Coordinates of C-alpha atoms in Angstrom, one line a residue:
X1 CA 31.8 -16.4 11.5
X2 CA 30.1 -14.6 14.3
X3 CA 28.2 -16.2 17.2
X4 CA 24.4 -16.2 17.5
X5 CA 23.1 -13.1 19.1
X6 CA 19.8 -12.1 20.8
X7 CA 17.8 -9.0 20.1
X8 CA 18.0 -6.0 22.4
X9 CA 16.1 -6.7 25.7
X10 CA 13.8 -3.9 24.9
X11 CA 12.2 -6.2 22.3
X12 CA 10.4 -7.8 25.3
X13 CA 8.5 -4.5 25.8
X14 CA 8.1 -3.9 22.1
X15 CA 6.3 -7.2 21.8
X16 CA 4.4 -6.5 25.0
X17 CA 3.1 -3.1 23.9
X18 CA 2.4 -4.5 20.4
X19 CA 0.2 -7.2 22.0
X20 CA -1.3 -4.6 24.3
X21 CA -2.2 -2.4 21.4
X22 CA -4.1 -5.3 19.8
X23 CA -5.8 -6.1 23.0
X24 CA -6.9 -2.5 23.6
X25 CA -8.6 -2.5 20.2
X26 CA -10.3 -5.7 21.1
X27 CA -11.4 -4.4 24.5
X28 CA -12.7 -1.2 22.9
X29 CA -14.7 -3.2 20.4
X30 CA -16.1 -5.4 23.2
X31 CA -16.8 -2.4 25.4
X32 CA -18.6 -0.4 22.7
X33 CA -20.3 -3.2 20.9
X34 CA -20.5 -6.1 23.4
X35 CA -23.9 -6.8 24.8
X36 CA -22.9 -8.9 27.9
X37 CA -23.2 -6.8 31.0
X38 CA -24.0 -9.7 33.3
X39 CA -20.5 -10.1 34.7
X40 CA -19.1 -7.7 37.2
X41 CA -16.1 -5.5 36.5
X42 CA -13.8 -7.8 38.5
X43 CA -14.2 -10.4 35.8
X44 CA -12.9 -8.1 33.1
X45 CA -10.0 -6.9 35.3
X46 CA -9.0 -10.6 35.8
X47 CA -9.2 -11.3 32.1
X48 CA -7.2 -8.2 31.3
X49 CA -4.6 -9.0 34.0
X50 CA -4.2 -12.5 32.7
X51 CA -3.8 -11.3 29.1
X52 CA -1.1 -8.7 30.2
X53 CA 0.9 -11.4 32.1
X54 CA 0.6 -13.8 29.2
X55 CA 1.7 -11.0 26.7
X56 CA 4.7 -10.1 28.8
X57 CA 5.8 -13.8 29.2
X58 CA 5.3 -14.3 25.5
X59 CA 7.6 -11.4 24.7
X60 CA 10.2 -12.6 27.2
X61 CA 10.2 -16.2 25.8
X62 CA 10.5 -14.8 22.2
X63 CA 13.5 -12.7 23.2
X64 CA 15.0 -15.6 25.1
X65 CA 14.6 -18.2 22.3
X66 CA 15.1 -15.9 19.2
X67 CA 18.7 -15.8 18.0
X68 CA 20.4 -14.7 14.8
X69 CA 23.8 -14.7 13.2
X70 CA 25.0 -12.7 10.2
X71 CA 27.4 -14.5 7.9
X72 CA 28.6 -13.6 4.4
X73 CA 25.6 -13.4 2.1
X74 CA 23.3 -15.1 4.6
X75 CA 21.3 -14.4 7.8
X76 CA 20.7 -17.4 10.1
X77 CA 17.8 -17.5 12.6
X78 CA 16.9 -19.9 15.3
X79 CA 13.8 -19.5 17.3
X80 CA 11.2 -21.5 19.3
X81 CA 11.0 -23.1 22.7
X82 CA 8.9 -26.2 22.1
X83 CA 8.9 -26.2 18.4
X84 CA 12.3 -25.0 17.2
X85 CA 12.8 -23.6 13.8
X86 CA 15.9 -22.6 11.8
X87 CA 15.7 -20.2 8.9
X88 CA 18.3 -19.1 6.4
X89 CA 17.8 -15.9 4.4
X90 CA 20.3 -15.7 1.5
X91 CA 20.9 -12.3 -0.1
X92 CA 19.8 -13.6 -3.5
X93 CA 16.3 -14.1 -2.1
X94 CA 16.0 -10.7 -0.5
X95 CA 13.4 -8.5 -2.3
X96 CA 13.5 -5.5 0.1
X97 CA 14.7 -4.4 3.5
X98 CA 12.7 -2.1 5.6
X99 CA 14.1 -0.3 8.7
X100 CA 11.3 0.9 11.0
X101 CA 11.5 2.8 14.2
X102 CA 8.3 3.2 16.2
X103 CA 8.1 5.5 19.2
X104 CA 9.4 3.0 21.8
X105 CA 12.2 1.9 19.6
X106 CA 13.2 5.5 18.9
X107 CA 13.4 6.2 22.6
X108 CA 16.2 3.7 22.9
X109 CA 17.8 4.4 19.5
X110 CA 16.7 1.1 18.1
X111 CA 15.1 0.0 14.8
X112 CA 13.1 -2.9 13.5
X113 CA 14.5 -4.8 10.5
X114 CA 11.9 -6.2 8.2
X115 CA 13.2 -8.4 5.3
X116 CA 10.9 -9.5 2.5
X117 CA 12.0 -12.5 0.6
X118 CA 11.0 -14.3 -2.6
X119 CA 9.7 -17.8 -2.4
X120 CA 8.9 -17.5 1.3
X121 CA 5.7 -19.4 1.0
X122 CA 3.4 -18.3 3.9
X123 CA 6.3 -16.4 5.5
X124 CA 7.5 -13.9 2.9
X125 CA 8.4 -11.4 5.6
X126 CA 10.8 -11.7 8.4
X127 CA 11.3 -9.3 11.3
X128 CA 13.9 -8.5 14.0
X129 CA 12.0 -6.1 16.1
X130 CA 14.7 -4.4 18.2
X131 CA 18.3 -3.9 17.1
X132 CA 20.7 -1.0 17.5
X133 CA 21.2 1.0 14.3
X134 CA 24.7 -0.2 13.7
X135 CA 23.7 -3.9 13.7
X136 CA 20.7 -3.2 11.6
X137 CA 22.8 -1.4 9.0
X138 CA 25.3 -4.2 9.0
X139 CA 22.5 -6.7 8.2
X140 CA 21.2 -4.3 5.5
X141 CA 24.5 -3.7 3.9
X142 CA 25.6 -7.3 4.0
X143 CA 22.3 -8.6 2.4
X144 CA 22.1 -5.8 -0.1
X145 CA 25.8 -5.0 -0.9
X146 CA 28.0 -7.7 0.6
X147 CA 28.4 -9.7 -2.6
X148 CA 29.0 -6.5 -4.6
X149 CA 31.5 -5.2 -2.2
X150 CA 33.5 -8.4 -2.1
X151 CA 33.5 -8.7 -5.9
X152 CA 34.6 -5.0 -6.0
X153 CA 37.4 -5.7 -3.7
X154 CA 38.4 -9.1 -5.2
X155 CA 41.8 -8.7 -7.1
X156 CA 42.3 -9.9 -10.6
X157 CA 45.3 -12.0 -11.8
X158 CA 47.4 -8.8 -11.7
X159 CA 46.4 -8.0 -8.2
X160 CA 44.0 -5.2 -9.2
X161 CA 40.5 -4.8 -7.8
X162 CA 37.8 -5.4 -10.5
X163 CA 34.1 -5.3 -10.9
X164 CA 32.4 -8.3 -12.6
X165 CA 30.4 -7.5 -15.7
X166 CA 27.1 -8.0 -13.9
X167 CA 28.0 -5.5 -11.2
X168 CA 29.3 -2.7 -13.4
X169 CA 26.0 -0.9 -13.1
X170 CA 25.8 -1.4 -9.4
X171 CA 27.8 1.5 -8.1
X172 CA 26.0 1.3 -4.8
X173 CA 28.7 0.3 -2.4
X174 CA 30.1 3.6 -1.5
X175 CA 28.8 6.1 -4.1
X176 CA 27.0 9.3 -3.3
X177 CA 23.3 9.3 -4.2
X178 CA 22.4 9.9 -7.9
X179 CA 19.2 11.6 -7.0
X180 CA 17.6 12.9 -3.9
X181 CA 14.1 14.4 -3.4
X182 CA 12.2 15.6 -0.3
X183 CA 8.5 16.3 0.2
X184 CA 8.3 20.0 1.1
X185 CA 6.2 21.2 4.0
X186 CA 3.8 23.0 1.5
X187 CA 3.3 19.7 -0.5
X188 CA 2.9 17.7 2.8
X189 CA 0.1 20.0 3.9
X190 CA -1.5 19.9 0.5
X191 CA -1.3 16.1 0.5
X192 CA -3.0 16.1 4.0
X193 CA -5.7 18.5 2.9
X194 CA -6.5 16.4 -0.2
X195 CA -6.0 12.9 1.2
X196 CA -8.6 10.3 0.5
X197 CA -9.8 7.5 2.8
X198 CA -12.2 9.9 4.6
X199 CA -14.9 7.2 4.5
X200 CA -13.1 4.9 6.9
X201 CA -12.5 7.7 9.3
X202 CA -16.1 8.8 9.0
X203 CA -17.3 5.3 9.8
X204 CA -15.2 5.3 12.9
X205 CA -16.5 8.7 14.0
X206 CA -20.1 7.7 13.4
X207 CA -19.6 4.5 15.4
X208 CA -18.3 6.6 18.3
X209 CA -21.3 8.9 18.1
X210 CA -23.6 5.9 18.1
X211 CA -22.3 4.8 21.5
X212 CA -22.6 8.1 23.2
X213 CA -25.8 7.0 25.0
X214 CA -23.7 4.7 27.2
X215 CA -22.0 7.7 28.8
X216 CA -24.9 10.2 29.3
X217 CA -28.0 9.9 31.5
X218 CA -30.9 8.1 29.8
X219 CA -33.2 11.2 30.0
X220 CA -30.6 13.3 28.2
X221 CA -30.3 10.7 25.5
X222 CA -34.1 10.4 25.0
X223 CA -34.3 14.2 24.9
X224 CA -31.5 14.3 22.3
X225 CA -33.2 11.6 20.2
X226 CA -36.5 13.4 20.3
X227 CA -34.8 16.7 19.3
X228 CA -33.2 14.9 16.3
X229 CA -36.5 13.3 15.2
X230 CA -38.3 16.6 15.3
X231 CA -35.4 18.5 13.6
X232 CA -35.4 19.5 10.0
X233 CA -33.5 17.9 7.2
X234 CA -31.1 20.8 7.4
X235 CA -30.1 19.9 10.9
X236 CA -29.5 16.3 10.0
X237 CA -27.4 17.3 7.1
X238 CA -25.4 19.6 9.4
X239 CA -24.8 16.7 11.7
X240 CA -23.5 14.5 8.8
X241 CA -21.3 17.4 7.7
X242 CA -19.9 17.6 11.3
X243 CA -19.0 13.9 11.1
X244 CA -17.3 14.3 7.8
X245 CA -15.3 17.4 9.0
X246 CA -14.1 15.4 12.1
X247 CA -13.2 12.5 9.8
X248 CA -11.3 14.9 7.5
X249 CA -9.3 16.3 10.4
X250 CA -8.4 12.8 11.5
X251 CA -7.1 12.0 7.9
X252 CA -5.1 15.3 7.9
X253 CA -3.3 14.4 11.1
X254 CA -2.7 10.8 10.1
X255 CA -1.3 11.9 6.7
X256 CA 1.1 14.4 8.2
X257 CA 2.3 11.8 10.7
X258 CA 2.7 9.2 7.9
X259 CA 4.5 11.2 5.3
X260 CA 6.3 13.8 7.4
X261 CA 10.1 14.0 6.6
X262 CA 9.5 12.0 3.4
X263 CA 12.6 11.7 1.2
X264 CA 13.9 9.6 -1.6
X265 CA 17.6 8.7 -2.4
X266 CA 18.6 6.7 -5.4
X267 CA 22.0 5.2 -5.7
X268 CA 22.6 2.9 -8.6
X269 CA 19.7 0.6 -8.7
X270 CA 18.7 1.0 -5.1
X271 CA 15.9 3.4 -4.1
X272 CA 15.8 4.3 -0.4
X273 CA 12.5 5.8 0.7
X274 CA 12.3 7.3 4.2
X275 CA 9.2 8.7 5.9
X276 CA 7.3 9.2 9.1
X277 CA 7.2 11.5 12.1
X278 CA 6.2 9.2 15.0
X279 CA 7.0 5.9 13.2
X280 CA 10.2 6.4 11.1
X281 CA 10.4 4.0 8.1
X282 CA 13.3 3.4 5.7
X283 CA 12.6 1.1 2.8
X284 CA 15.2 0.0 0.3
X285 CA 13.9 -1.2 -3.1
X286 CA 15.8 -2.4 -6.1
X287 CA 14.8 -0.6 -9.3
X288 CA 15.0 -3.8 -11.2
X289 CA 12.3 -5.5 -9.1
X290 CA 9.6 -2.9 -9.9
X291 CA 6.9 -4.5 -11.8
X292 CA 4.6 -1.6 -12.4
X293 CA 4.1 2.2 -11.7
X294 CA 0.7 3.6 -10.8
X295 CA -0.4 7.3 -10.9
X296 CA -3.4 8.0 -8.7
X297 CA -5.5 11.2 -8.7
X298 CA -8.4 11.4 -6.3
X299 CA -11.2 13.8 -6.9
X300 CA -9.7 16.5 -4.7
X301 CA -6.3 16.4 -6.3
X302 CA -7.2 16.1 -9.9
X303 CA -8.6 19.7 -10.4
X304 CA -5.3 21.1 -9.1
X305 CA -3.2 18.8 -11.3
X306 CA -1.7 16.8 -8.4
X307 CA -1.1 13.1 -8.4
X308 CA 0.5 10.4 -6.2
X309 CA 3.0 7.9 -7.6
X310 CA 3.0 4.3 -6.4
X311 CA 5.3 1.4 -7.5
X312 CA 4.4 -2.3 -7.5
X313 CA 7.4 -4.4 -6.7
X314 CA 8.3 -7.9 -5.6
X315 CA 8.7 -6.8 -2.0
X316 CA 8.2 -3.7 0.0
X317 CA 4.4 -3.2 -0.3
X318 CA 2.3 -2.5 2.8
X319 CA -1.2 -3.6 3.6
X320 CA -2.4 0.0 4.2
X321 CA -1.3 0.9 0.7
X322 CA -2.9 -2.2 -1.0
X323 CA 0.5 -3.9 -1.0
X324 CA 2.0 -1.1 -3.1
X325 CA 4.8 1.3 -2.2
X326 CA 4.3 5.0 -2.4
X327 CA 7.1 6.6 -4.4
X328 CA 6.0 10.2 -4.4
X329 CA 3.1 11.2 -2.1
X330 CA 2.2 14.3 -4.0
X331 CA 3.5 16.1 -7.1
X332 CA 2.2 17.9 -10.1
X333 CA 1.2 15.6 -13.0
X334 CA 3.5 17.6 -15.2
X335 CA 6.4 16.7 -12.9
X336 CA 5.9 13.0 -13.1
X337 CA 8.0 12.3 -16.1
X338 CA 11.0 14.2 -14.7
X339 CA 10.8 12.3 -11.5
X340 CA 10.5 8.9 -13.3
X341 CA 13.5 9.8 -15.5
X342 CA 15.6 10.2 -12.3
X343 CA 14.3 7.3 -10.3
X344 CA 13.0 4.6 -12.7
X345 CA 14.0 5.9 -16.2
X346 CA 12.5 2.9 -18.0
X347 CA 9.0 4.2 -17.1
X348 CA 9.6 7.8 -18.3
X349 CA 8.0 8.2 -21.7
X350 CA 4.9 9.8 -23.3
X351 CA 1.8 7.7 -23.0
X352 CA -0.8 8.5 -25.7
X353 CA -4.2 6.9 -24.9
X354 CA -6.7 5.3 -27.2
X355 CA -10.2 5.8 -25.9
X356 CA -13.0 3.3 -25.7
X357 CA -15.8 3.0 -28.3
X358 CA -19.0 5.1 -27.9
X359 CA -21.1 2.0 -27.3
X360 CA -19.2 1.3 -24.1
X361 CA -20.4 4.7 -22.6
X362 CA -23.9 3.2 -22.1
X363 CA -22.4 0.3 -20.2
X364 CA -20.5 2.5 -17.8
X365 CA -23.6 4.7 -17.2
X366 CA -26.1 1.9 -16.8
X367 CA -23.8 -0.1 -14.5
X368 CA -23.9 2.7 -11.9
X369 CA -27.4 4.0 -12.5
X370 CA -29.4 0.8 -11.9
X371 CA -28.2 0.3 -8.3
X372 CA -28.9 4.0 -7.7
X373 CA -32.5 3.7 -9.0
X374 CA -33.1 0.6 -6.8
X375 CA -31.7 2.3 -3.7
X376 CA -33.5 5.5 -4.2
X377 CA -36.8 3.7 -4.7
X378 CA -36.4 1.8 -1.5
X379 CA -35.4 4.9 0.5
X380 CA -38.4 6.8 -0.9
X381 CA -40.8 3.9 0.0
X382 CA -39.6 3.6 3.6
X383 CA -38.6 7.1 4.7
X384 CA -40.0 10.6 4.6
X385 CA -38.2 13.0 2.2
X386 CA -36.8 9.8 0.6
X387 CA -37.5 11.3 -2.8
X388 CA -34.5 13.6 -2.4
X389 CA -32.4 10.4 -2.8
X390 CA -33.3 10.3 -6.5
X391 CA -30.6 13.0 -6.9
X392 CA -28.2 10.2 -6.6
X393 CA -29.3 9.0 -10.0
X394 CA -27.9 12.1 -11.6
X395 CA -24.6 11.6 -9.7
X396 CA -24.5 8.0 -10.9
X397 CA -25.0 9.1 -14.5
X398 CA -22.3 11.7 -14.3
X399 CA -19.9 9.3 -12.6
X400 CA -20.5 6.7 -15.3
X401 CA -19.8 9.2 -18.0
X402 CA -16.7 10.4 -16.2
X403 CA -15.4 6.8 -16.0
X404 CA -16.0 6.4 -19.7
X405 CA -14.2 9.6 -20.7
X406 CA -11.2 8.8 -18.5
X407 CA -10.8 5.2 -19.6
X408 CA -8.1 4.5 -22.2
X409 CA -5.2 2.2 -23.1
X410 CA -2.0 2.3 -25.1
X411 CA 1.2 0.3 -25.8
X412 CA 4.6 0.6 -27.3
X413 CA 7.1 -2.2 -27.9
X414 CA 8.0 -2.6 -24.2
X415 CA 5.1 -1.2 -22.1
X416 CA 1.4 -1.3 -21.8
X417 CA -0.5 1.4 -19.9
X418 CA -4.1 1.7 -19.0
X419 CA -6.2 4.5 -17.4
X420 CA -9.4 3.8 -15.4
X421 CA -11.5 5.3 -12.7
X422 CA -13.7 4.1 -9.8
X423 CA -13.6 7.3 -7.8
X424 CA -9.9 8.1 -8.1
X425 CA -8.4 8.1 -11.6
X426 CA -5.6 5.6 -11.9
X427 CA -3.0 5.2 -14.6
X428 CA -1.0 2.0 -14.5
X429 CA 2.2 1.4 -16.5
X430 CA 3.4 -2.2 -16.9
X431 CA 6.5 -3.5 -18.6
X432 CA 5.7 -6.3 -21.1
X433 CA 8.3 -8.6 -19.5
X434 CA 6.7 -8.2 -16.1
X435 CA 3.2 -9.2 -17.2
X436 CA 2.3 -12.6 -15.9
X437 CA -1.0 -13.1 -17.8
X438 CA -3.3 -11.2 -20.1
X439 CA -6.9 -12.3 -20.2
X440 CA -9.9 -11.2 -22.3
X441 CA -13.3 -11.9 -20.8
X442 CA -16.9 -10.9 -21.5
X443 CA -20.2 -11.3 -19.7
X444 CA -23.5 -11.8 -21.5
X445 CA -24.4 -8.1 -21.3
X446 CA -21.1 -7.1 -22.8
X447 CA -21.5 -9.7 -25.6
X448 CA -24.8 -7.9 -26.6
X449 CA -22.6 -4.9 -27.5
X450 CA -19.5 -6.8 -28.7
X451 CA -17.6 -5.5 -25.6
X452 CA -14.9 -7.2 -23.5
X453 CA -12.8 -6.7 -20.4
X454 CA -9.0 -6.8 -20.6
X455 CA -7.2 -8.1 -17.4
X456 CA -3.4 -7.8 -16.9
X457 CA -1.8 -9.6 -14.0
X458 CA 1.6 -8.8 -12.5
X459 CA 3.7 -10.1 -9.6
X460 CA 3.8 -8.0 -6.4
X461 CA 4.3 -8.6 -2.7
X462 CA 3.0 -12.0 -1.5
X463 CA 0.6 -12.4 -4.3
X464 CA -0.1 -11.0 -7.7
X465 CA -2.2 -8.1 -8.6
X466 CA -4.6 -7.7 -11.5
X467 CA -5.6 -4.5 -13.3
X468 CA -8.6 -4.5 -15.5
X469 CA -10.2 -2.2 -18.1
X470 CA -13.8 -2.7 -18.8
X471 CA -15.8 -2.4 -22.0
X472 CA -13.2 -2.4 -24.7
X473 CA -14.3 -3.4 -28.2
X474 CA -13.5 -7.0 -29.2
X475 CA -11.0 -5.7 -31.7
X476 CA -9.2 -3.6 -29.2
X477 CA -8.8 -6.5 -26.7
X478 CA -7.6 -8.8 -29.4
X479 CA -5.0 -6.2 -30.6
X480 CA -3.5 -6.0 -27.0
X481 CA -3.8 -9.7 -26.6
X482 CA -1.7 -10.2 -29.8
X483 CA 0.7 -7.5 -28.6
X484 CA 1.4 -9.7 -25.5
X485 CA 1.4 -13.0 -27.3
X486 CA 4.9 -14.1 -28.3
X487 CA 3.4 -15.8 -31.3
X488 CA 1.9 -12.6 -32.6
X489 CA 4.2 -10.0 -31.2
X490 CA 6.6 -10.0 -34.1
X491 CA 3.7 -9.6 -36.6
X492 CA 2.2 -6.9 -34.4
X493 CA 5.5 -4.9 -34.3
X494 CA 5.9 -5.2 -38.1
X495 CA 2.4 -3.9 -38.6
X496 CA 2.9 -1.0 -36.2
X497 CA 6.1 0.1 -37.9
X498 CA 4.6 -0.1 -41.3

């Protein structure tokens, strides 16, 4: 049994710069959007200095009081100065282990260990923010493979090493990877050029443009505003296009940094996903903990037949990916089955879809068109040239029809799959045994047309996730409800086979 250890001292600066990063964002927001200019600059320097000192002391105290010890099958942690806490992480509770290396950690050949556990309550995730790679790998190997390795090495009554029956399929201790895949440079550039999320970046760029007046003389600003007011619609559209182009370039750079050097290695049931240029991340997932697979095609990728593949799992999801884990950032839709056969073979099969009834088409189109009509009417009333906004009604009608045509659902004995669209087209594949609940709901407008919404919930990181398909016929929803119901599943399977 080893003694308790502290993290590498550089963790003090990792914590410090992490807090500083959060403060910088706060200060930028206050600087750009704050209205108080009554206090002199010395006040802000004093506040900033106090925050920096507090942040450094906080990092130092965390390093001083945080200690850990790795035992067989368990990680012990002690932390806290005033309120002391002990935590034990047993390997049976580990959902995923993530090794991250941000820029400052890479400078000192360190990594951050992030462990996600089941049943962690409000603390499902645990972090050790600065360890050398050897110690981090020891923790990872002990919590992932320690039990298997000991059972592998444990002798039987004749003195021979044996594997228990449960571990026969777990050839993960020292075996070479079963499957490896890397995102090529060409695919990375294509993924960057066709990435979504441009709206968030555009909002950020527009916010920066809106604050430009604080940095230029007032006469210049008034001249610029007068020029814009007197300019044509074409000029204003050009300005909007400029904002979108800048936002698009930001998304390209962020995508390249995020998915650069992306690779997958599968060994036994363990899937190791590595990615990142500045921040290097290595995530280890267990194939058996995957609760769903999602295929996502945004409007830029769909015409070229490209798709992204995500997995939902009990652990490993990130907030910036909606608590999912990206398995393949970009591949051809025709290549998905081959990849799934190698990585998660249970999910690799043909998925014929049953479309929705024709009466649901009206619901999809009306649902988008009504808000467009209201918005266009208001814009026309208050603004010149507002009548052009009625073109949005045509877009809404087409989008509603597109959503209807893409929607579909299907099942076999073990899986349910649904396809739906908001802007991007999403296909979700869920094993029957991973479904937590199936609900059939209907609102008054749906009941007028005998339509329903089918909702399927699964377990993912921290909380569950629900996928819904709108405007199925009542008979369709009942069929899939019976498919899930244990009471009716036998009858359903017999009817399907006959």
